[in-house]
Amino acid sequence: MSTEQTVWRVRATVTDTPGSLAALAASFAWHGMNIVSVQVHGMPAGAVDEFLVEVPATATTDDVLAAVSAGGGTEPSAMRADVRDLVDVPTHVLTVVARTLAGGTGLPEALRAVLGVRELSWSPADTADEGADGPVLRLADPEGGTLELRRDGPAFTPAEFARARALVDLDHQLAARAERTVLLTAGEELTVRTATRADVPEIVAMHARCGPRTRRRRYLTGTPRPADAELRRMVNRRAGHTLLALRPDGAVVAMGNLVWDGDTGEVALLVEDAWQRRGVGAALLGRLLRAAASGGVETCYALTETTNTAMIRLLRRHGAAVERTEPGVACLTIRPVRADTRVPG
Ligand SMILES: CC(C)(COP(=O)(O)OP(=O)(O)OC[C@H]1O[C@@H](n2cnc3c(N)ncnc32)[C@H](O)[C@@H]1OP(=O)(O)O)[C@@H](O)C(=O)NCCC(=O)NCCS
């Protein structure tokens, strides 16, 4: 594609008669536009075709719609796409697989590229009302709560609902299976994996085994632990990324949280007292930072007591710098490393 071209996602109804598609392609070509890919969405009343089209940069929405109408397409809609959308759907799906197995999530990027989703939001209430409402799609989140997908373009079709459902389920299934065994220096074996809401009771039990000093260092308050609803929100992957370290008997001994905060992410760790100083914190932090990098986060930060030597040492090992200090609490920032970069832990 030359630099004077832009990519558009164009949708239109094309009659099911020989030559209709050729007429539309010819009209695009006559207007200096080039079809790069075509997908057919089955609808109750027929089929809608969706095209990715290279369009001269000077063309407006009206120009694109005019080219469709002149080629015999009806009920047209057009929205600007991203050059990355030229990658085909199977490649986007494989990207979800790779990123989610690496501990991040490829879901938002895949939904944007495959379905033009501009905004992915999550709310904790479950829904019994899945489906499309114009350019808004509601899905039950397999991790609990409801996902809402929005785009600027046309209404979601049933085929797109099915694709969104499949992508969300794929991302969920992979995240649950992306386990890693960690060998600690003393030879103990722990499993590290992404938390789900089914882990909340074991996370609560782990908090009960932590002493008050450990809990205060984690939450910087006197709270014994977050409420169950807050823990369920924390482990939901729309809010962030929570890793657990588990003993072979399934007991949780440590939790690492990465909470999405716009373009940044907050990292926090909690290792049960009896498991501290064995490398668990280092193992979790390294993985959280790799997940942050694969999720496109450029800067992470951590809040810690200024006397918390263990956490500060751990963060400094990853190149953290003190951003600011408030009475007794320091904020350190880190630039996460990519998944293919080796880090300690
Ligand atoms: C801070 C914490 C996460 C560290 O986890 P950990 O598993 O004990 O740490 P590791 O064994 O991976 O060791 C990490 C580093 O800290 C050092 N360290 C660990 N405990 C230490 C201690 N009590 N005093 C001094 N240094 C200590 C280790 O020597 C290691 O340093 P090195 O890499 O330079 O050798 C853990 O102690 C903890 O959960 N503390 C309570 C909660 C908390 O403070 N959270 C941080 C704020 S969010």
Coordinates of N, CA and C and ligand atoms in Angstrom, one line a residue, residues 213-215 217-220 267-272 275-283 302-305 308-311 313-314 317, ligand 1:
R213 N 1.9 -7.6 59.8 CA 3.0 -6.7 59.2 C 3.0 -7.0 57.7
T214 N 2.9 -8.3 57.3 CA 3.0 -8.6 55.9 C 1.8 -8.0 55.2
R215 N 0.6 -8.1 55.8 CA -0.6 -7.5 55.1 C -0.6 -6.0 55.1
R217 N 2.1 -4.2 54.8 CA 3.1 -3.9 53.7 C 2.4 -4.0 52.4
R218 N 1.5 -4.9 52.2 CA 0.9 -5.1 50.9 C -0.2 -4.0 50.7
Y219 N -1.0 -3.8 51.7 CA -2.2 -2.9 51.4 C -1.9 -1.5 52.0
L220 N -0.8 -1.3 52.7 CA -0.5 0.0 53.3 C -1.6 0.6 54.2
V267 N 1.8 -2.6 40.0 CA 2.1 -4.0 40.5 C 2.2 -4.0 42.0
A268 N 1.7 -5.2 42.5 CA 1.8 -5.4 44.0 C 1.9 -6.9 44.2
L269 N 2.6 -7.2 45.3 CA 2.9 -8.6 45.7 C 2.5 -8.9 47.1
L270 N 2.1 -10.1 47.3 CA 1.9 -10.6 48.7 C 2.4 -12.1 48.7
V271 N 3.4 -12.3 49.5 CA 3.9 -13.7 49.7 C 3.7 -14.1 51.2
E272 N 3.0 -15.2 51.3 CA 2.7 -15.7 52.7 C 4.0 -15.7 53.5
W275 N 6.6 -18.4 53.2 CA 7.2 -18.6 51.9 C 8.1 -17.5 51.4
Q276 N 8.3 -16.5 52.3 CA 9.1 -15.3 51.9 C 10.6 -15.7 51.9
R277 N 11.4 -14.9 51.2 CA 12.8 -15.1 51.0 C 13.2 -16.4 50.3
R278 N 12.3 -16.9 49.4 CA 12.6 -18.1 48.7 C 12.6 -17.9 47.2
G279 N 12.4 -16.7 46.8 CA 12.4 -16.4 45.4 C 11.0 -16.3 44.8
V280 N 9.9 -16.5 45.6 CA 8.6 -16.4 45.0 C 8.2 -15.0 44.5
G281 N 8.6 -14.0 45.3 CA 8.3 -12.6 44.9 C 8.9 -12.3 43.6
A282 N 10.2 -12.7 43.5 CA 11.0 -12.5 42.2 C 10.3 -13.2 41.0
A283 N 9.9 -14.4 41.2 CA 9.2 -15.2 40.1 C 7.9 -14.5 39.7
A302 N 4.9 0.8 41.5 CA 4.5 0.1 42.7 C 4.6 1.1 43.9
L303 N 3.7 0.9 44.8 CA 3.7 1.7 46.0 C 4.2 0.8 47.2
T304 N 5.2 1.3 47.9 CA 5.8 0.5 49.0 C 6.3 1.3 50.1
E305 N 6.2 0.7 51.3 CA 6.8 1.5 52.5 C 8.3 1.7 52.2
N308 N 10.6 -1.0 53.3 CA 10.4 -2.4 52.8 C 11.5 -2.8 51.9
T309 N 12.6 -3.2 52.5 CA 13.9 -3.5 51.8 C 13.6 -4.6 50.7
A310 N 12.9 -5.6 51.1 CA 12.7 -6.7 50.2 C 12.0 -6.3 48.9
M311 N 10.9 -5.5 49.0 CA 10.2 -5.1 47.8 C 11.1 -4.1 47.0
R313 N 14.3 -3.9 46.9 CA 15.4 -4.7 46.2 C 14.9 -5.4 44.9
L314 N 13.7 -6.0 45.1 CA 13.1 -6.7 44.0 C 12.8 -5.8 42.8
R317 N 15.9 -4.6 41.0 CA 16.5 -5.6 40.1 C 15.9 -5.5 38.7
Ligands
LIG1 C1 8.2 -8.1 49.4 C2 7.9 -9.5 49.1 C3 6.9 -9.6 48.0 C4 9.2 -10.2 48.6 O1 8.9 -11.5 48.2 P1 9.9 -12.7 48.6 O2 9.4 -13.9 47.9 O3 10.0 -12.8 50.0 O4 11.3 -12.2 47.9 P2 12.4 -13.0 47.1 O5 12.7 -14.2 47.9 O6 12.0 -13.2 45.7 O7 13.6 -12.0 47.2 C5 13.6 -10.7 46.6 C6 14.7 -9.9 47.0 O8 14.4 -9.3 48.3 C7 15.4 -9.7 49.3 N1 14.7 -9.9 50.5 C8 13.7 -10.7 50.7 N2 13.2 -10.6 52.0 C9 14.0 -9.7 52.6 C10 14.1 -9.2 53.9 N3 13.2 -9.5 54.8 N4 15.0 -8.3 54.1 C11 15.9 -7.9 53.2 N5 15.9 -8.3 51.9 C12 15.0 -9.3 51.6 C13 16.0 -10.9 48.7 O9 17.3 -11.1 49.2 C14 16.0 -10.6 47.2 O10 17.0 -9.7 47.0 P3 18.1 -10.0 45.9 O11 17.4 -10.3 44.6 O12 18.9 -8.8 45.8 O13 18.8 -11.2 46.4 C15 7.4 -10.3 50.3 O14 8.3 -10.2 51.3 C16 6.1 -9.8 50.8 O15 5.0 -10.3 50.4 N6 6.0 -8.9 51.7 C17 4.8 -8.4 52.3 C18 4.0 -7.6 51.3 C19 4.8 -6.5 50.6 O16 5.7 -6.0 51.2 N7 4.5 -6.2 49.4 C20 5.1 -5.2 48.7 C21 4.3 -4.0 48.5 S1 3.1 -4.2 47.2

